[in-house]
mmCIF file of C-alpha atoms in Angstrom:
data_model
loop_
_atom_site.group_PDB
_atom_site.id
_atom_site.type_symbol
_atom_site.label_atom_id
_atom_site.label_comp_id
_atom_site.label_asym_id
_atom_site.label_seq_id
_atom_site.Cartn_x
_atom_site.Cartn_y
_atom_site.Cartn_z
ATOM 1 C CA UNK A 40 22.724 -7.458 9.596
ATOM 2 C CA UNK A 41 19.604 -8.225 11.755
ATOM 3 C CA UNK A 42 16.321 -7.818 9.331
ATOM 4 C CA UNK A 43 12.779 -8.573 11.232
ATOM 5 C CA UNK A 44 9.813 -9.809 8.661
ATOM 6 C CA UNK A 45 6.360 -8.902 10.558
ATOM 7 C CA UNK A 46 3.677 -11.245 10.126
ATOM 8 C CA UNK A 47 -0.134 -10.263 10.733
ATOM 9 C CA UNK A 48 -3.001 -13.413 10.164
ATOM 10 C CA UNK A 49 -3.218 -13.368 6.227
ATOM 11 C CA UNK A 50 0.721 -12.170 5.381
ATOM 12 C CA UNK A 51 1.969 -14.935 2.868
ATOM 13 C CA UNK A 52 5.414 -13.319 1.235
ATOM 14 C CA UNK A 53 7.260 -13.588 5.148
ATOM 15 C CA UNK A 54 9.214 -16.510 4.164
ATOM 16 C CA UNK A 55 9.927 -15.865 0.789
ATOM 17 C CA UNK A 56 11.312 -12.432 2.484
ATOM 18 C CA UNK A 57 13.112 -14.345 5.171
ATOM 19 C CA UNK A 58 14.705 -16.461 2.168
ATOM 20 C CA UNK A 59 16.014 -13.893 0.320
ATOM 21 C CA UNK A 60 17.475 -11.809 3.125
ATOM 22 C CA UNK A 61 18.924 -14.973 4.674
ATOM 23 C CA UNK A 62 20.468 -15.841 1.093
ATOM 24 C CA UNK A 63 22.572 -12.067 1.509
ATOM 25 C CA UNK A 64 23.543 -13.132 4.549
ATOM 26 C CA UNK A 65 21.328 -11.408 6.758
ATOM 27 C CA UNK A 66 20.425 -12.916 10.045
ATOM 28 C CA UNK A 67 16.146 -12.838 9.666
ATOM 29 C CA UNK A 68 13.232 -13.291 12.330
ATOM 30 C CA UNK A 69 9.527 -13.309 11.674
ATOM 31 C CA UNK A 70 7.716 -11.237 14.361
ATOM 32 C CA UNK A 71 4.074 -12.012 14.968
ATOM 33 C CA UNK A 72 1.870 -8.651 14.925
ATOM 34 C CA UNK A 73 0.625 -9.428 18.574
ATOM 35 C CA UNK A 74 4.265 -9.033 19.935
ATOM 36 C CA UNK A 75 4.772 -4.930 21.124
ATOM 37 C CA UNK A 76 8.059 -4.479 20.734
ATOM 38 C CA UNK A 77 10.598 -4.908 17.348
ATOM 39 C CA UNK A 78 13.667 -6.518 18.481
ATOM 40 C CA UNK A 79 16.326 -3.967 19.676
ATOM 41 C CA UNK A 80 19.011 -5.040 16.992
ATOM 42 C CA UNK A 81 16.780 -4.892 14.335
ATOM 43 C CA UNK A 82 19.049 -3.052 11.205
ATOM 44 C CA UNK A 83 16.058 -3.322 8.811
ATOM 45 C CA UNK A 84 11.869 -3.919 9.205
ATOM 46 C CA UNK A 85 10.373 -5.463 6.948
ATOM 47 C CA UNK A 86 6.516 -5.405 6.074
ATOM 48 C CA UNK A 87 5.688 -8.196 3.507
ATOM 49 C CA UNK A 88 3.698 -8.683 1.286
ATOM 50 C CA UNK A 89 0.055 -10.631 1.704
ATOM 51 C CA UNK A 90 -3.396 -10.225 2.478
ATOM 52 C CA UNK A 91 -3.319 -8.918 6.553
ATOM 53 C CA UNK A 92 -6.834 -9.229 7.746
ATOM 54 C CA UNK A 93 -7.866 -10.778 4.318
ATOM 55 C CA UNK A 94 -7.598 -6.907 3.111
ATOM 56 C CA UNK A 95 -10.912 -6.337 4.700
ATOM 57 C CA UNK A 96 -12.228 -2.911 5.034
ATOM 58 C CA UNK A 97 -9.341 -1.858 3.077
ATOM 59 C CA UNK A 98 -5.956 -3.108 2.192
ATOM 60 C CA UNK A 99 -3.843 -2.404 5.056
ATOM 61 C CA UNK A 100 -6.546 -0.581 7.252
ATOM 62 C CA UNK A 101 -6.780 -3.180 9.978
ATOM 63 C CA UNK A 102 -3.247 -3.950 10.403
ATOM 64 C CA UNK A 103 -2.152 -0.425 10.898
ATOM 65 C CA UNK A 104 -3.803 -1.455 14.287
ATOM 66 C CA UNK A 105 -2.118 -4.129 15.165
ATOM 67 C CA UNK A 106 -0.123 -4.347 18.624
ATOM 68 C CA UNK A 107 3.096 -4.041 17.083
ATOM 69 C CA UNK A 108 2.629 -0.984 15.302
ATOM 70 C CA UNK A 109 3.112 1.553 17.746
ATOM 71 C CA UNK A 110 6.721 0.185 18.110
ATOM 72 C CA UNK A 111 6.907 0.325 14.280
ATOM 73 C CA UNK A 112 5.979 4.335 14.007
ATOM 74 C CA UNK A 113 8.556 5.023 17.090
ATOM 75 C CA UNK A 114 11.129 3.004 15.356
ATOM 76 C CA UNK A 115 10.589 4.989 11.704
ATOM 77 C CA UNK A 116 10.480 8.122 13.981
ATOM 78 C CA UNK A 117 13.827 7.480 14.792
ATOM 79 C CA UNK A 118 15.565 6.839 11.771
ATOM 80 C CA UNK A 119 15.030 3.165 11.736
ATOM 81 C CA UNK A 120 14.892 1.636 8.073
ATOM 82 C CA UNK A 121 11.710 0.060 7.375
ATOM 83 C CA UNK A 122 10.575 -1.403 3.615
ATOM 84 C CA UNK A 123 7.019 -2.239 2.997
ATOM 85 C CA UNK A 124 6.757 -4.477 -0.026
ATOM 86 C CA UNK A 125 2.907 -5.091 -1.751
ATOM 87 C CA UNK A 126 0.692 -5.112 1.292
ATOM 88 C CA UNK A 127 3.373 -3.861 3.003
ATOM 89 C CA UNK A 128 3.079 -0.837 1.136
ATOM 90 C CA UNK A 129 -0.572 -0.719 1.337
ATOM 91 C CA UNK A 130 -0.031 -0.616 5.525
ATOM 92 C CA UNK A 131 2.695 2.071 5.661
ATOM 93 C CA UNK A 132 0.302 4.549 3.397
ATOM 94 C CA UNK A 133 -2.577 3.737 5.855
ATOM 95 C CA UNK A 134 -0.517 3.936 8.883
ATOM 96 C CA UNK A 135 0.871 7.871 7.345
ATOM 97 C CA UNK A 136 4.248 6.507 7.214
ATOM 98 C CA UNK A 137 4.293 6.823 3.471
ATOM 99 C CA UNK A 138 2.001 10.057 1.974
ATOM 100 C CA UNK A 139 -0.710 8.656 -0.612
ATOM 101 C CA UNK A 140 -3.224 5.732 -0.784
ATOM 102 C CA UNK A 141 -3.597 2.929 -2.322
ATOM 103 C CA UNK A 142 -7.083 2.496 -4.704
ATOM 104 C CA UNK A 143 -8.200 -0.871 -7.052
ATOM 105 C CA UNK A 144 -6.523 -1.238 -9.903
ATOM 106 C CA UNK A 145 -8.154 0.495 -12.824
ATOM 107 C CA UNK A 146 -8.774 -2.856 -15.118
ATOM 108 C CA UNK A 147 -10.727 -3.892 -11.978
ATOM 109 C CA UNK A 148 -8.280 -7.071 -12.344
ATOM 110 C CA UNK A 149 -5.538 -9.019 -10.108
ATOM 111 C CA UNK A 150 -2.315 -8.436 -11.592
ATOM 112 C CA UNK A 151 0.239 -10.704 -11.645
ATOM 113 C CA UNK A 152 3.320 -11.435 -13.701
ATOM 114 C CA UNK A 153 6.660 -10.007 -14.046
ATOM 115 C CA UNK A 154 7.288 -6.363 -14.871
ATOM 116 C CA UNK A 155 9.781 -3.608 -15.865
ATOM 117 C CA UNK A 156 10.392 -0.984 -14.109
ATOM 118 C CA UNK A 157 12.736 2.040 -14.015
ATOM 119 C CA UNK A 158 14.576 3.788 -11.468
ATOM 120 C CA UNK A 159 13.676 7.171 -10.950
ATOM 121 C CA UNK A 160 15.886 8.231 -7.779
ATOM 122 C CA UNK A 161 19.152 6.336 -6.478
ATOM 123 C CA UNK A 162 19.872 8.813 -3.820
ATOM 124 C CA UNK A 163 18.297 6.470 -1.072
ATOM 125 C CA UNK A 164 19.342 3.548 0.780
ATOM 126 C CA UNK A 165 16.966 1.143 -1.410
ATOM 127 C CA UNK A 166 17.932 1.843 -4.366
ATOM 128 C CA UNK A 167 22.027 2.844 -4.110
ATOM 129 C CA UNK A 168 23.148 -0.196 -6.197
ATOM 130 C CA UNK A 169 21.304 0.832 -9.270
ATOM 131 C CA UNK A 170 21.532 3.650 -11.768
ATOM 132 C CA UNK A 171 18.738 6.222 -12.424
ATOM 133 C CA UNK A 172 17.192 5.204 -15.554
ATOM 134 C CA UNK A 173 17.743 1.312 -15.075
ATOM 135 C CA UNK A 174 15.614 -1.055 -15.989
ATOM 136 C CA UNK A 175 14.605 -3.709 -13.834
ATOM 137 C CA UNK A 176 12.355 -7.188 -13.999
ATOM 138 C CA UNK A 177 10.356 -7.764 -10.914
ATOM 139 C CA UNK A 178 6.897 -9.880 -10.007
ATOM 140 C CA UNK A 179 3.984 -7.836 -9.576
ATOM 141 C CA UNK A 180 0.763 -9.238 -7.825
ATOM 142 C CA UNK A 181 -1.864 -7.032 -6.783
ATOM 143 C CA UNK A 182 -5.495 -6.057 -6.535
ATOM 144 C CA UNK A 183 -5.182 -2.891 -4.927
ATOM 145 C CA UNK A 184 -2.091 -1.061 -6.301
ATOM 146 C CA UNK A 185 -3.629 2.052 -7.667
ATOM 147 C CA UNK A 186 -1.119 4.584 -6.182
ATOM 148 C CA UNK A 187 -2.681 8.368 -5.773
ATOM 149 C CA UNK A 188 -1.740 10.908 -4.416
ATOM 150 C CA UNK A 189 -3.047 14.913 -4.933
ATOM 151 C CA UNK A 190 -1.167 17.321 -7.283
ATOM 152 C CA UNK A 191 0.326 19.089 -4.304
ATOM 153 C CA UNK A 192 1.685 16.009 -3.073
ATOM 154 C CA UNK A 193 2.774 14.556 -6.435
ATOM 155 C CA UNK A 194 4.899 17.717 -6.345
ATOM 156 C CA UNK A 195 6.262 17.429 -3.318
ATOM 157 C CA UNK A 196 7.315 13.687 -4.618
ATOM 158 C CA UNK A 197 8.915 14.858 -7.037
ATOM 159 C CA UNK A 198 10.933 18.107 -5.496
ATOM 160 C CA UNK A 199 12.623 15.553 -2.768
ATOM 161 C CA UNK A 200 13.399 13.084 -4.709
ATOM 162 C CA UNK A 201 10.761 10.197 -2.785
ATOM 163 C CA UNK A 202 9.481 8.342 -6.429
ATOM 164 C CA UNK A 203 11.729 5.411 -6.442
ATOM 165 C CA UNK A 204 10.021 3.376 -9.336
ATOM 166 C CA UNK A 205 7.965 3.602 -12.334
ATOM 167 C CA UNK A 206 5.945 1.509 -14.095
ATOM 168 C CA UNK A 207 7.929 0.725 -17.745
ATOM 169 C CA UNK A 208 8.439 -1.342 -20.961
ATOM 170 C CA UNK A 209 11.478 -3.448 -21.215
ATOM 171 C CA UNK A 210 12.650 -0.555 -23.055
ATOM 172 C CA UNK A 211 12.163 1.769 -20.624
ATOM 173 C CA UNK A 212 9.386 3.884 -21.732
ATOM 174 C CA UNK A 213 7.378 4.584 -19.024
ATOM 175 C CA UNK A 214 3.773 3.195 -18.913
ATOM 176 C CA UNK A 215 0.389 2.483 -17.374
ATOM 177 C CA UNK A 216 -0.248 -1.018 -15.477
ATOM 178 C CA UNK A 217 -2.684 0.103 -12.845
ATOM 179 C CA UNK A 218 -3.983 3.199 -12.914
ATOM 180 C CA UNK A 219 -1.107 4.454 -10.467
ATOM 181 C CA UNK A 220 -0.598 8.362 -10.496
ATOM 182 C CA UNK A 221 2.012 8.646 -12.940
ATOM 183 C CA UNK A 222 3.051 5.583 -13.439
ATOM 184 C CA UNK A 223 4.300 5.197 -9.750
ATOM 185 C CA UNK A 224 5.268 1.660 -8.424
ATOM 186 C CA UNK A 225 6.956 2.726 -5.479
ATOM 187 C CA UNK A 226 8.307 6.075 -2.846
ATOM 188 C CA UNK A 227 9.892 6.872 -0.457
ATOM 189 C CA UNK A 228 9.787 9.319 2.807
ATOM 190 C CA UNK A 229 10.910 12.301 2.975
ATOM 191 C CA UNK A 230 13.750 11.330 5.704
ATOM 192 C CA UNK A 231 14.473 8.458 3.159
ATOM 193 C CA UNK A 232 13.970 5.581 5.706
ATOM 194 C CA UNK A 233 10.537 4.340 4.945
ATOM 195 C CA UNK A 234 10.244 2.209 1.582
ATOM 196 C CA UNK A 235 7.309 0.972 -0.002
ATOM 197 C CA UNK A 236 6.880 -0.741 -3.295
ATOM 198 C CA UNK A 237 4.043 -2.539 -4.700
ATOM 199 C CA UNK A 238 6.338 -5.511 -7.253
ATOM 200 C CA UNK A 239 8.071 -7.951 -4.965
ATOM 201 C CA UNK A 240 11.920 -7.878 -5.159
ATOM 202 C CA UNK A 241 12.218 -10.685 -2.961
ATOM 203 C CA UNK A 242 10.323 -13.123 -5.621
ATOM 204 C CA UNK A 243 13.360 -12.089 -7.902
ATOM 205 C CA UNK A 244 16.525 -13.348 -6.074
ATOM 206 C CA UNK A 245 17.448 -16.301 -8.539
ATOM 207 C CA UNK A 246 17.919 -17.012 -12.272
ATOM 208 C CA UNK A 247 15.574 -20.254 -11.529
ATOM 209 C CA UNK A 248 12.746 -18.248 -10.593
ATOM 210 C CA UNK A 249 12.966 -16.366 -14.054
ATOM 211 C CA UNK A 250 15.037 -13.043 -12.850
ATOM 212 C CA UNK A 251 17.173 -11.876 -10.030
ATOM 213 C CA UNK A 252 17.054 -8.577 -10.582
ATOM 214 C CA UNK A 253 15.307 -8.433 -6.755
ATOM 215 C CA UNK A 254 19.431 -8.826 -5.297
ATOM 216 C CA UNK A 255 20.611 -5.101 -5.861
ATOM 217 C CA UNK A 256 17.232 -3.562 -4.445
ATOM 218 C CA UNK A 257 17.744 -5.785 -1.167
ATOM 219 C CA UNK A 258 21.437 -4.935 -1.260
ATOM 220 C CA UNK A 259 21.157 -1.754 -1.227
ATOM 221 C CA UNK A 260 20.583 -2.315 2.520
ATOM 222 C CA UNK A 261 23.081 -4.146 3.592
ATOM 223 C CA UNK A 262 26.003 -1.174 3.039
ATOM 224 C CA UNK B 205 -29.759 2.694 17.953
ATOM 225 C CA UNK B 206 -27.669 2.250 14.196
ATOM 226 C CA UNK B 207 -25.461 4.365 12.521
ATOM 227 C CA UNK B 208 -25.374 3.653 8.851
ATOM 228 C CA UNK B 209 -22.254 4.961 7.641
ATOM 229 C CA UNK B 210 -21.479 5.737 3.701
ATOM 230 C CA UNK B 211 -17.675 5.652 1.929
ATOM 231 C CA UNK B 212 -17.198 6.394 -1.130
ATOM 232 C CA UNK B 213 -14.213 7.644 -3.405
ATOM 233 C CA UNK B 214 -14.113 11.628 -3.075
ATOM 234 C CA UNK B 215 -15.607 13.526 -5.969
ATOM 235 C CA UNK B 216 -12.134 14.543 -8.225
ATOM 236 C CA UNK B 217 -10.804 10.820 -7.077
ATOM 237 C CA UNK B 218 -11.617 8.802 -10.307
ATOM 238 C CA UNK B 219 -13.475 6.134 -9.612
ATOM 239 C CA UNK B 220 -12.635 2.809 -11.841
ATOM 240 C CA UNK B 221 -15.474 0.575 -10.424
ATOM 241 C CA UNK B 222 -18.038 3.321 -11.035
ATOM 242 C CA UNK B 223 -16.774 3.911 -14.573
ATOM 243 C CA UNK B 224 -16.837 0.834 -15.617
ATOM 244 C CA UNK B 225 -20.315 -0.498 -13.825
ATOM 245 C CA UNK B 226 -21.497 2.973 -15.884
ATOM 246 C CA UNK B 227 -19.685 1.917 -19.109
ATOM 247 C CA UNK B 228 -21.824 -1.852 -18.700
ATOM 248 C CA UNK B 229 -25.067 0.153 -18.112
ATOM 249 C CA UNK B 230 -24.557 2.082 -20.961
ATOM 250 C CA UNK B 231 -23.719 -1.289 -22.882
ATOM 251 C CA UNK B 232 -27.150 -2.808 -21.078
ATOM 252 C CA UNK B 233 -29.321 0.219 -22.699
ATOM 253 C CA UNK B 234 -29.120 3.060 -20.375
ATOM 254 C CA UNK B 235 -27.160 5.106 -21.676
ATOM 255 C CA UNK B 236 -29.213 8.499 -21.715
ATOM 256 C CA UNK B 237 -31.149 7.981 -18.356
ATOM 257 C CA UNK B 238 -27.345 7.491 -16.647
ATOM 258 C CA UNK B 239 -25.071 10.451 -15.938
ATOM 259 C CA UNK B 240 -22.673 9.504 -13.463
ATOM 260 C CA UNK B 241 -21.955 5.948 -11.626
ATOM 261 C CA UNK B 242 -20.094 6.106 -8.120
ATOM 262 C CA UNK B 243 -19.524 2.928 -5.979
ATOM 263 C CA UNK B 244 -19.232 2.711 -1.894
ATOM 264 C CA UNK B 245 -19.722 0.911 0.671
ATOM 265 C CA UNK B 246 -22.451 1.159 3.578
ATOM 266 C CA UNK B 247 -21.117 0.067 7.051
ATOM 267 C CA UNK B 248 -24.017 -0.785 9.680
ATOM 268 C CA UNK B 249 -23.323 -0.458 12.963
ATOM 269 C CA UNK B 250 -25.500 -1.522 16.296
ATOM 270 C CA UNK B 251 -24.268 0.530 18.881
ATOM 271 C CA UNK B 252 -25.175 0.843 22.647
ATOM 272 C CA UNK B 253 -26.400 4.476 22.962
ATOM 273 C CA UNK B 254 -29.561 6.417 23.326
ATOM 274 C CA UNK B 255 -28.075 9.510 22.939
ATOM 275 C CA UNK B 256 -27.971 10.658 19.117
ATOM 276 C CA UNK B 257 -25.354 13.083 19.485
ATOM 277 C CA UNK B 258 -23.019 10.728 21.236
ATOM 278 C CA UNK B 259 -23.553 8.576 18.873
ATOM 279 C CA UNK B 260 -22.922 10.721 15.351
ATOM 280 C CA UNK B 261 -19.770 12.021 17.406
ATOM 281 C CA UNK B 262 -17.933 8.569 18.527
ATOM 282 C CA UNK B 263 -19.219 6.976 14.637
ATOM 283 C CA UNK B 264 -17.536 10.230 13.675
ATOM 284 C CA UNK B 265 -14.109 9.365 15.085
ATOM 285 C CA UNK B 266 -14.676 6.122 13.989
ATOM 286 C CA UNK B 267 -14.690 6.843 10.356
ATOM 287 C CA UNK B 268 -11.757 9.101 10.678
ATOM 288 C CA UNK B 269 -9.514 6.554 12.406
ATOM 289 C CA UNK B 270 -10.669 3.241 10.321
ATOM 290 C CA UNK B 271 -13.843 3.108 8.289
ATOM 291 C CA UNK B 272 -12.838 5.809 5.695
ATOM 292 C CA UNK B 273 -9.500 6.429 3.930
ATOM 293 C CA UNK B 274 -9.790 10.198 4.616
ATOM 294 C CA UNK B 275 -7.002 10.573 1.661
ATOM 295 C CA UNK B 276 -9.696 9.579 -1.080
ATOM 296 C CA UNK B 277 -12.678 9.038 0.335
ATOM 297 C CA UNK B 278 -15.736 11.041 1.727
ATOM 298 C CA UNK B 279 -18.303 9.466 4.197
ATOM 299 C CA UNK B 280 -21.899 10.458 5.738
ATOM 300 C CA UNK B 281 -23.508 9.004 8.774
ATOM 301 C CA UNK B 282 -27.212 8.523 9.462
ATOM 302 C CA UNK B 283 -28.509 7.901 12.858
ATOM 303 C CA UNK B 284 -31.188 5.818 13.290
ATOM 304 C CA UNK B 285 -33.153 5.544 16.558
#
């Protein structure tokens, strides 16, 4: 499987994400944003996580600019898998890949340290290796991962199926970290090829690094 | 001429920087003057035109394609000549 990690000035999760893929097996290249076309055997795009343009602006709002995007929207036009993970995320919602945008996080504070979180919907690519209601452990670190979305579109969520994950206790009660609209840590498209999360599976691929809970999200996409 | 362009979180979009710079006023001793705290951003932009309405159109596009999140936020532009 052929994944391709984009990398705008200011990503700093490509490796990590070039580690973990290359750890399933997965065959990985890191594409700098100035190039205009994805590779043609690309199986899976990644966007990783990082600050692209130093999040100026907003987070996201530059690099949904960059050179290579255009060649990103045809390729999720056509079906092509694509997984935005943090500001990865952050770029799909700006570029209208994803529906939604990201705000601040309500403390006002960077967030980081592992997490639970619970799967809401398994009928997707991402997430076919877990079970809906599992519990999972995964890194969070963010400033700006705030999800909202209006009540129409919260609906509209919901009635296809796009919320992935939720914000939880290790028990599985759902609850607030950031202020997202409930509780949301990461969707889905309606055509279920464009994933975005704000925790970072790929920082969760090993028992040394405290968890590897990360394995079955990023497995999910090599079936 | 400049454009000063205003974004700020839409009214209905909760605001967390504007509740909590209102909660610390309210802390600081203004708490009955204060009714409502909303944060944005001003933008200032030296453009190349003489024209105002040229002007307040192309800052227009430019706010809907990058300066503003149209999602959550509103903005207002002022022309200056």
């Amino acid at each position: 499987m052929n994944v391709t990690v984009l990398q705008f000035p200011g990503t700093n999760c490509e490796y990590d994400t070039k580690y973990a893929f290359e750890k399933l097996g997965c065959n990985v290249t890191i594409l700098w944003h100035k190039e205009t076309k994805l590779p043609e055997n690309t199986d899976l795009l990644v966007i990783p996580g990082g600050f692209s343009y130093g999040d100026y602006l907003r987070s996201g709002a530059i690099a949904r600019f960059a050179n290579i995007m255009d060649s990103v929207q045809t390729y999720a036009k056509n079906g092509g898998k694509v997984l935005g993970i943090c500001n990865g995320f952050q770029i799909l919602l700006e570029a209208g890949l994803l529906p939604g945008a990201m705000k601040r996080n309500s403390s006002l504070h960077f967030i980081s340290k592992y997490h639970h979180l619970k799967v809401i919907n398994n009928d997707n690519t991402f997430l076919q290796e877990l079970n809906i209601g599992d519990v999972v452990n995964i890194p969070v670190a963010h400033h700006d991962g705030n999800y909202y979305i209006d009540e129409e579109g919260l609906k509209q969520l919901e009635a296809n199926n796009q919320i992935l994950l939720k914000y939880c206790t290790s028990e599985g009660e759902i609850t607030n970290l950031n202020g997202s609209v409930s509780q949301i840590a990461g969707i889905c498209n309606k055509e279920k090829n464009v994933f975005g999360l704000m925790p970072h599976p790929e920082r969760a691929i090993e028992e040394l690094l405290g968890c590897d809970d990360g394995v079955k999200m990023l497995q999910g996409f090599l079936k | 001429m400049k454009a000063i362009v205003n974004v700020a979180l839409k009214q209905g979009v909760l605001d967390d920087q504007g509740k909590a710079t209102h909660h610390a006023l309210d802390t600081l001793g203004f708490k009955e003057i204060v009714k409502d705290v909303r944060i944005g951003k001003q933008i200032i932009l030296e453009l190349n035109s003489s024209n105002e309405d040229e002007a307040r159109a192309e800052v227009t596009k430019m706010c809907e394609k990058l300066l503003a999140n149209t999602v959550i936020e509103d903005y207002s532009i002022e022309i200056i000549g």
